[in-house]
JSON list of C-alpha atoms in Angstrom, two decimals:
[
{"chain": "A", "resi": 273, "resn": "UNK", "atom": "CA", "xyz": [0.00, 0.00, 0.00]},
{"chain": "A", "resi": 274, "resn": "UNK", "atom": "CA", "xyz": [1.38, 3.36, -1.01]},
{"chain": "A", "resi": 275, "resn": "UNK", "atom": "CA", "xyz": [1.67, 6.15, 1.55]},
{"chain": "A", "resi": 276, "resn": "UNK", "atom": "CA", "xyz": [-0.23, 8.50, -0.76]},
{"chain": "A", "resi": 277, "resn": "UNK", "atom": "CA", "xyz": [-3.40, 6.45, -0.23]},
{"chain": "A", "resi": 278, "resn": "UNK", "atom": "CA", "xyz": [-3.53, 7.99, 3.25]},
{"chain": "A", "resi": 279, "resn": "UNK", "atom": "CA", "xyz": [-4.09, 11.39, 1.65]},
{"chain": "A", "resi": 280, "resn": "UNK", "atom": "CA", "xyz": [-7.16, 10.11, -0.17]},
{"chain": "A", "resi": 281, "resn": "UNK", "atom": "CA", "xyz": [-8.48, 8.47, 2.96]},
{"chain": "A", "resi": 282, "resn": "UNK", "atom": "CA", "xyz": [-7.90, 11.64, 4.96]},
{"chain": "A", "resi": 283, "resn": "UNK", "atom": "CA", "xyz": [-10.43, 13.46, 2.77]},
{"chain": "A", "resi": 284, "resn": "UNK", "atom": "CA", "xyz": [-13.28, 11.53, 4.41]},
{"chain": "A", "resi": 285, "resn": "UNK", "atom": "CA", "xyz": [-13.67, 13.82, 7.46]},
{"chain": "A", "resi": 286, "resn": "UNK", "atom": "CA", "xyz": [-13.22, 16.88, 5.27]},
{"chain": "A", "resi": 287, "resn": "UNK", "atom": "CA", "xyz": [-16.04, 15.86, 2.95]},
{"chain": "A", "resi": 288, "resn": "UNK", "atom": "CA", "xyz": [-18.38, 14.33, 5.49]},
{"chain": "A", "resi": 289, "resn": "UNK", "atom": "CA", "xyz": [-18.27, 16.90, 8.25]},
{"chain": "A", "resi": 290, "resn": "UNK", "atom": "CA", "xyz": [-18.55, 20.18, 6.34]},
{"chain": "A", "resi": 291, "resn": "UNK", "atom": "CA", "xyz": [-22.31, 20.43, 5.85]},
{"chain": "A", "resi": 292, "resn": "UNK", "atom": "CA", "xyz": [-22.37, 23.97, 7.25]},
{"chain": "A", "resi": 293, "resn": "UNK", "atom": "CA", "xyz": [-19.93, 26.73, 8.03]},
{"chain": "A", "resi": 294, "resn": "UNK", "atom": "CA", "xyz": [-20.08, 25.95, 11.75]},
{"chain": "A", "resi": 295, "resn": "UNK", "atom": "CA", "xyz": [-19.31, 22.27, 11.19]},
{"chain": "A", "resi": 296, "resn": "UNK", "atom": "CA", "xyz": [-16.56, 23.15, 8.73]},
{"chain": "A", "resi": 297, "resn": "UNK", "atom": "CA", "xyz": [-14.93, 25.46, 11.26]},
{"chain": "A", "resi": 298, "resn": "UNK", "atom": "CA", "xyz": [-15.26, 22.82, 13.98]},
{"chain": "A", "resi": 299, "resn": "UNK", "atom": "CA", "xyz": [-13.69, 20.00, 11.95]},
{"chain": "A", "resi": 300, "resn": "UNK", "atom": "CA", "xyz": [-10.97, 22.38, 10.74]},
{"chain": "A", "resi": 301, "resn": "UNK", "atom": "CA", "xyz": [-10.09, 23.37, 14.31]},
{"chain": "A", "resi": 302, "resn": "UNK", "atom": "CA", "xyz": [-10.17, 19.72, 15.35]},
{"chain": "A", "resi": 303, "resn": "UNK", "atom": "CA", "xyz": [-7.75, 18.90, 12.53]},
{"chain": "A", "resi": 304, "resn": "UNK", "atom": "CA", "xyz": [-5.37, 21.69, 13.55]},
{"chain": "A", "resi": 305, "resn": "UNK", "atom": "CA", "xyz": [-5.41, 20.65, 17.21]},
{"chain": "A", "resi": 306, "resn": "UNK", "atom": "CA", "xyz": [-5.06, 16.94, 16.54]},
{"chain": "A", "resi": 307, "resn": "UNK", "atom": "CA", "xyz": [-2.31, 17.12, 13.91]},
{"chain": "A", "resi": 308, "resn": "UNK", "atom": "CA", "xyz": [-0.44, 19.80, 15.83]},
{"chain": "A", "resi": 309, "resn": "UNK", "atom": "CA", "xyz": [-0.49, 17.88, 19.11]},
{"chain": "A", "resi": 310, "resn": "UNK", "atom": "CA", "xyz": [0.42, 14.63, 17.35]},
{"chain": "A", "resi": 311, "resn": "UNK", "atom": "CA", "xyz": [3.48, 16.19, 15.72]},
{"chain": "A", "resi": 312, "resn": "UNK", "atom": "CA", "xyz": [4.47, 18.05, 18.88]},
{"chain": "A", "resi": 313, "resn": "UNK", "atom": "CA", "xyz": [4.28, 14.97, 21.10]},
{"chain": "A", "resi": 314, "resn": "UNK", "atom": "CA", "xyz": [6.06, 12.72, 18.61]},
{"chain": "A", "resi": 315, "resn": "UNK", "atom": "CA", "xyz": [8.94, 15.13, 17.96]},
{"chain": "A", "resi": 316, "resn": "UNK", "atom": "CA", "xyz": [11.13, 13.86, 20.84]},
{"chain": "A", "resi": 317, "resn": "UNK", "atom": "CA", "xyz": [10.43, 10.22, 19.92]},
{"chain": "A", "resi": 318, "resn": "UNK", "atom": "CA", "xyz": [11.34, 10.52, 16.25]},
{"chain": "A", "resi": 319, "resn": "UNK", "atom": "CA", "xyz": [15.08, 10.04, 16.76]},
{"chain": "A", "resi": 320, "resn": "UNK", "atom": "CA", "xyz": [14.92, 7.70, 19.75]},
{"chain": "A", "resi": 321, "resn": "UNK", "atom": "CA", "xyz": [12.62, 4.92, 18.55]},
{"chain": "A", "resi": 322, "resn": "UNK", "atom": "CA", "xyz": [13.09, 2.36, 15.81]},
{"chain": "A", "resi": 323, "resn": "UNK", "atom": "CA", "xyz": [10.66, 2.34, 12.89]},
{"chain": "A", "resi": 324, "resn": "UNK", "atom": "CA", "xyz": [8.27, -0.33, 14.24]},
{"chain": "A", "resi": 325, "resn": "UNK", "atom": "CA", "xyz": [8.24, 1.08, 17.77]},
{"chain": "A", "resi": 326, "resn": "UNK", "atom": "CA", "xyz": [7.71, 4.58, 16.39]},
{"chain": "A", "resi": 327, "resn": "UNK", "atom": "CA", "xyz": [4.65, 3.47, 14.42]},
{"chain": "A", "resi": 328, "resn": "UNK", "atom": "CA", "xyz": [3.18, 1.74, 17.49]},
{"chain": "A", "resi": 329, "resn": "UNK", "atom": "CA", "xyz": [3.81, 4.83, 19.63]},
{"chain": "A", "resi": 330, "resn": "UNK", "atom": "CA", "xyz": [2.22, 7.01, 16.93]},
{"chain": "A", "resi": 331, "resn": "UNK", "atom": "CA", "xyz": [-0.89, 4.82, 16.78]},
{"chain": "A", "resi": 332, "resn": "UNK", "atom": "CA", "xyz": [-1.26, 4.73, 20.57]},
{"chain": "A", "resi": 333, "resn": "UNK", "atom": "CA", "xyz": [-0.88, 8.49, 20.75]},
{"chain": "A", "resi": 334, "resn": "UNK", "atom": "CA", "xyz": [-3.47, 8.93, 17.99]},
{"chain": "A", "resi": 335, "resn": "UNK", "atom": "CA", "xyz": [-5.95, 6.72, 19.82]},
{"chain": "A", "resi": 336, "resn": "UNK", "atom": "CA", "xyz": [-5.48, 8.76, 23.00]},
{"chain": "A", "resi": 337, "resn": "UNK", "atom": "CA", "xyz": [-5.76, 12.09, 21.16]},
{"chain": "A", "resi": 338, "resn": "UNK", "atom": "CA", "xyz": [-8.89, 11.03, 19.28]},
{"chain": "A", "resi": 339, "resn": "UNK", "atom": "CA", "xyz": [-10.55, 9.85, 22.49]},
{"chain": "A", "resi": 340, "resn": "UNK", "atom": "CA", "xyz": [-9.66, 13.07, 24.31]},
{"chain": "A", "resi": 341, "resn": "UNK", "atom": "CA", "xyz": [-10.88, 15.17, 21.39]},
{"chain": "A", "resi": 342, "resn": "UNK", "atom": "CA", "xyz": [-14.20, 13.34, 21.27]},
{"chain": "A", "resi": 343, "resn": "UNK", "atom": "CA", "xyz": [-14.69, 13.65, 25.04]},
{"chain": "A", "resi": 344, "resn": "UNK", "atom": "CA", "xyz": [-13.80, 17.36, 24.95]},
{"chain": "A", "resi": 345, "resn": "UNK", "atom": "CA", "xyz": [-16.28, 17.97, 22.14]},
{"chain": "A", "resi": 346, "resn": "UNK", "atom": "CA", "xyz": [-19.01, 16.14, 24.01]},
{"chain": "A", "resi": 347, "resn": "UNK", "atom": "CA", "xyz": [-18.25, 18.00, 27.24]},
{"chain": "A", "resi": 348, "resn": "UNK", "atom": "CA", "xyz": [-17.99, 21.53, 25.85]},
{"chain": "A", "resi": 349, "resn": "UNK", "atom": "CA", "xyz": [-20.15, 21.45, 22.72]},
{"chain": "A", "resi": 350, "resn": "UNK", "atom": "CA", "xyz": [-22.55, 18.54, 22.59]},
{"chain": "A", "resi": 351, "resn": "UNK", "atom": "CA", "xyz": [-24.57, 19.75, 19.56]},
{"chain": "A", "resi": 352, "resn": "UNK", "atom": "CA", "xyz": [-21.38, 20.15, 17.54]},
{"chain": "A", "resi": 353, "resn": "UNK", "atom": "CA", "xyz": [-20.13, 16.75, 18.67]},
{"chain": "A", "resi": 354, "resn": "UNK", "atom": "CA", "xyz": [-23.39, 15.12, 17.63]},
{"chain": "A", "resi": 355, "resn": "UNK", "atom": "CA", "xyz": [-23.36, 16.91, 14.27]},
{"chain": "A", "resi": 356, "resn": "UNK", "atom": "CA", "xyz": [-19.78, 15.85, 13.54]},
{"chain": "A", "resi": 357, "resn": "UNK", "atom": "CA", "xyz": [-20.43, 12.25, 14.53]},
{"chain": "A", "resi": 358, "resn": "UNK", "atom": "CA", "xyz": [-17.37, 10.01, 14.24]},
{"chain": "A", "resi": 359, "resn": "UNK", "atom": "CA", "xyz": [-15.53, 12.21, 11.74]},
{"chain": "A", "resi": 360, "resn": "UNK", "atom": "CA", "xyz": [-13.11, 13.65, 14.36]},
{"chain": "A", "resi": 361, "resn": "UNK", "atom": "CA", "xyz": [-11.78, 10.12, 14.95]},
{"chain": "A", "resi": 362, "resn": "UNK", "atom": "CA", "xyz": [-11.06, 9.80, 11.24]},
{"chain": "A", "resi": 363, "resn": "UNK", "atom": "CA", "xyz": [-8.66, 12.72, 11.54]},
{"chain": "A", "resi": 364, "resn": "UNK", "atom": "CA", "xyz": [-6.17, 10.08, 12.68]},
{"chain": "A", "resi": 365, "resn": "UNK", "atom": "CA", "xyz": [-5.66, 9.31, 8.98]},
{"chain": "A", "resi": 366, "resn": "UNK", "atom": "CA", "xyz": [-4.72, 12.94, 8.35]},
{"chain": "A", "resi": 367, "resn": "UNK", "atom": "CA", "xyz": [-2.26, 12.74, 11.25]},
{"chain": "A", "resi": 368, "resn": "UNK", "atom": "CA", "xyz": [-0.67, 9.59, 9.84]},
{"chain": "A", "resi": 369, "resn": "UNK", "atom": "CA", "xyz": [-0.46, 11.08, 6.36]},
{"chain": "A", "resi": 370, "resn": "UNK", "atom": "CA", "xyz": [1.16, 14.26, 7.63]},
{"chain": "A", "resi": 371, "resn": "UNK", "atom": "CA", "xyz": [3.62, 12.29, 9.76]},
{"chain": "A", "resi": 372, "resn": "UNK", "atom": "CA", "xyz": [4.68, 9.99, 6.93]},
{"chain": "A", "resi": 373, "resn": "UNK", "atom": "CA", "xyz": [4.76, 12.51, 4.09]},
{"chain": "A", "resi": 374, "resn": "UNK", "atom": "CA", "xyz": [6.39, 15.56, 5.69]},
{"chain": "A", "resi": 375, "resn": "UNK", "atom": "CA", "xyz": [10.14, 15.89, 5.16]},
{"chain": "A", "resi": 376, "resn": "UNK", "atom": "CA", "xyz": [12.56, 16.29, 8.06]},
{"chain": "A", "resi": 377, "resn": "UNK", "atom": "CA", "xyz": [13.84, 19.68, 6.86]},
{"chain": "A", "resi": 378, "resn": "UNK", "atom": "CA", "xyz": [11.33, 22.52, 7.21]},
{"chain": "A", "resi": 379, "resn": "UNK", "atom": "CA", "xyz": [8.75, 20.19, 8.74]},
{"chain": "A", "resi": 380, "resn": "UNK", "atom": "CA", "xyz": [7.01, 22.74, 10.95]},
{"chain": "A", "resi": 381, "resn": "UNK", "atom": "CA", "xyz": [6.72, 25.44, 8.31]},
{"chain": "A", "resi": 382, "resn": "UNK", "atom": "CA", "xyz": [5.27, 23.00, 5.80]},
{"chain": "A", "resi": 383, "resn": "UNK", "atom": "CA", "xyz": [2.94, 21.57, 8.45]},
{"chain": "A", "resi": 384, "resn": "UNK", "atom": "CA", "xyz": [1.66, 25.04, 9.34]},
{"chain": "A", "resi": 385, "resn": "UNK", "atom": "CA", "xyz": [0.98, 25.91, 5.70]},
{"chain": "A", "resi": 386, "resn": "UNK", "atom": "CA", "xyz": [-0.76, 22.57, 5.10]},
{"chain": "A", "resi": 387, "resn": "UNK", "atom": "CA", "xyz": [-2.93, 22.95, 8.19]},
{"chain": "A", "resi": 388, "resn": "UNK", "atom": "CA", "xyz": [-3.83, 26.48, 7.15]},
{"chain": "A", "resi": 389, "resn": "UNK", "atom": "CA", "xyz": [-4.86, 25.17, 3.75]},
{"chain": "A", "resi": 390, "resn": "UNK", "atom": "CA", "xyz": [-6.94, 22.38, 5.34]},
{"chain": "A", "resi": 391, "resn": "UNK", "atom": "CA", "xyz": [-8.70, 24.91, 7.59]},
{"chain": "A", "resi": 392, "resn": "UNK", "atom": "CA", "xyz": [-9.38, 27.24, 4.65]},
{"chain": "A", "resi": 393, "resn": "UNK", "atom": "CA", "xyz": [-10.79, 24.38, 2.56]},
{"chain": "A", "resi": 394, "resn": "UNK", "atom": "CA", "xyz": [-13.00, 23.29, 5.47]},
{"chain": "A", "resi": 395, "resn": "UNK", "atom": "CA", "xyz": [-14.38, 26.81, 5.84]},
{"chain": "A", "resi": 396, "resn": "UNK", "atom": "CA", "xyz": [-14.86, 27.21, 2.09]},
{"chain": "A", "resi": 397, "resn": "UNK", "atom": "CA", "xyz": [-16.58, 23.85, 1.64]},
{"chain": "A", "resi": 398, "resn": "UNK", "atom": "CA", "xyz": [-18.79, 24.45, 4.68]},
{"chain": "A", "resi": 399, "resn": "UNK", "atom": "CA", "xyz": [-19.87, 27.91, 3.53]},
{"chain": "A", "resi": 400, "resn": "UNK", "atom": "CA", "xyz": [-20.56, 26.86, -0.07]},
{"chain": "A", "resi": 401, "resn": "UNK", "atom": "CA", "xyz": [-22.40, 23.68, 0.94]},
{"chain": "A", "resi": 402, "resn": "UNK", "atom": "CA", "xyz": [-24.56, 25.58, 3.44]},
{"chain": "A", "resi": 403, "resn": "UNK", "atom": "CA", "xyz": [-25.37, 28.24, 0.86]},
{"chain": "A", "resi": 404, "resn": "UNK", "atom": "CA", "xyz": [-26.21, 25.68, -1.83]},
{"chain": "A", "resi": 405, "resn": "UNK", "atom": "CA", "xyz": [-28.40, 23.63, 0.52]},
{"chain": "A", "resi": 406, "resn": "UNK", "atom": "CA", "xyz": [-30.30, 26.52, 2.12]},
{"chain": "A", "resi": 407, "resn": "UNK", "atom": "CA", "xyz": [-30.54, 29.23, -0.50]},
{"chain": "A", "resi": 408, "resn": "UNK", "atom": "CA", "xyz": [-30.25, 27.37, -3.79]},
{"chain": "A", "resi": 409, "resn": "UNK", "atom": "CA", "xyz": [-32.38, 24.41, -2.58]},
{"chain": "A", "resi": 410, "resn": "UNK", "atom": "CA", "xyz": [-29.81, 21.92, -3.87]},
{"chain": "A", "resi": 411, "resn": "UNK", "atom": "CA", "xyz": [-30.18, 18.99, -1.48]},
{"chain": "A", "resi": 412, "resn": "UNK", "atom": "CA", "xyz": [-27.24, 17.11, -3.00]},
{"chain": "A", "resi": 413, "resn": "UNK", "atom": "CA", "xyz": [-24.87, 19.73, -1.59]},
{"chain": "A", "resi": 414, "resn": "UNK", "atom": "CA", "xyz": [-25.67, 18.66, 1.97]},
{"chain": "A", "resi": 415, "resn": "UNK", "atom": "CA", "xyz": [-24.70, 15.04, 1.25]},
{"chain": "A", "resi": 416, "resn": "UNK", "atom": "CA", "xyz": [-21.18, 13.61, 1.03]},
{"chain": "A", "resi": 417, "resn": "UNK", "atom": "CA", "xyz": [-21.32, 12.97, -2.77]},
{"chain": "A", "resi": 418, "resn": "UNK", "atom": "CA", "xyz": [-22.22, 16.63, -3.25]},
{"chain": "A", "resi": 419, "resn": "UNK", "atom": "CA", "xyz": [-19.15, 17.60, -1.24]},
{"chain": "A", "resi": 420, "resn": "UNK", "atom": "CA", "xyz": [-16.98, 15.41, -3.45]},
{"chain": "A", "resi": 421, "resn": "UNK", "atom": "CA", "xyz": [-18.41, 17.02, -6.59]},
{"chain": "A", "resi": 422, "resn": "UNK", "atom": "CA", "xyz": [-17.95, 20.48, -5.09]},
{"chain": "A", "resi": 423, "resn": "UNK", "atom": "CA", "xyz": [-14.35, 19.72, -4.09]},
{"chain": "A", "resi": 424, "resn": "UNK", "atom": "CA", "xyz": [-13.65, 18.54, -7.64]},
{"chain": "A", "resi": 425, "resn": "UNK", "atom": "CA", "xyz": [-15.10, 21.76, -9.04]},
{"chain": "A", "resi": 426, "resn": "UNK", "atom": "CA", "xyz": [-13.02, 23.86, -6.65]},
{"chain": "A", "resi": 427, "resn": "UNK", "atom": "CA", "xyz": [-9.85, 21.97, -7.63]},
{"chain": "A", "resi": 428, "resn": "UNK", "atom": "CA", "xyz": [-10.66, 22.42, -11.32]},
{"chain": "A", "resi": 429, "resn": "UNK", "atom": "CA", "xyz": [-11.15, 26.16, -10.74]},
{"chain": "A", "resi": 430, "resn": "UNK", "atom": "CA", "xyz": [-7.85, 26.34, -8.86]},
{"chain": "A", "resi": 431, "resn": "UNK", "atom": "CA", "xyz": [-6.01, 24.54, -11.68]},
{"chain": "A", "resi": 432, "resn": "UNK", "atom": "CA", "xyz": [-7.61, 26.81, -14.24]},
{"chain": "A", "resi": 433, "resn": "UNK", "atom": "CA", "xyz": [-6.69, 30.02, -12.41]},
{"chain": "A", "resi": 434, "resn": "UNK", "atom": "CA", "xyz": [-3.17, 28.92, -11.47]},
{"chain": "A", "resi": 435, "resn": "UNK", "atom": "CA", "xyz": [-0.56, 30.58, -13.68]},
{"chain": "A", "resi": 436, "resn": "UNK", "atom": "CA", "xyz": [1.83, 28.51, -15.75]},
{"chain": "A", "resi": 437, "resn": "UNK", "atom": "CA", "xyz": [1.41, 25.45, -17.87]},
{"chain": "A", "resi": 438, "resn": "UNK", "atom": "CA", "xyz": [0.77, 21.96, -16.63]},
{"chain": "A", "resi": 439, "resn": "UNK", "atom": "CA", "xyz": [3.62, 19.54, -16.12]},
{"chain": "A", "resi": 440, "resn": "UNK", "atom": "CA", "xyz": [4.36, 17.26, -19.03]},
{"chain": "A", "resi": 441, "resn": "UNK", "atom": "CA", "xyz": [3.07, 14.20, -17.14]},
{"chain": "A", "resi": 442, "resn": "UNK", "atom": "CA", "xyz": [-0.32, 15.92, -16.74]},
{"chain": "A", "resi": 443, "resn": "UNK", "atom": "CA", "xyz": [-0.75, 16.88, -20.38]},
{"chain": "A", "resi": 444, "resn": "UNK", "atom": "CA", "xyz": [-2.78, 14.54, -22.52]},
{"chain": "A", "resi": 445, "resn": "UNK", "atom": "CA", "xyz": [-1.39, 12.86, -25.59]},
{"chain": "A", "resi": 446, "resn": "UNK", "atom": "CA", "xyz": [-3.14, 12.52, -28.90]}
]
């Protein structure tokens, strides 16, 4: 299994839990807290543990962080916790992907920019999905397949507006 499959699997909480702007902000903040704490707590262990022990420590830490996050959501904001469901636990996949794919050099700067982008996408998806569901009466926007379609449209718009030509591996051949 390729490590890049974790990136695809980490889209599940992003697409499922952004039905409104409030839920998008909540799952975005949960992602920032969970990934940030995971990286911060694993930083001293990165050099000291072997590969297998490091993975086990990472998984145990993720289980503890996900449980604490879910309990904190239920204690301080029960309606938000009920609306998000089990999507905050799926943020463990985002934590694993960020841990495996980030380079050693410039790790924190790249992590901060990636988490900022995840938060911005959560807010954008939440706001657009809420507007489409409430004001445009498009019920598909409030479902997960509608979020996937909307994310594809946003990525297509980003690629269209981005300056420069596509890489040669992306260009089609006749």
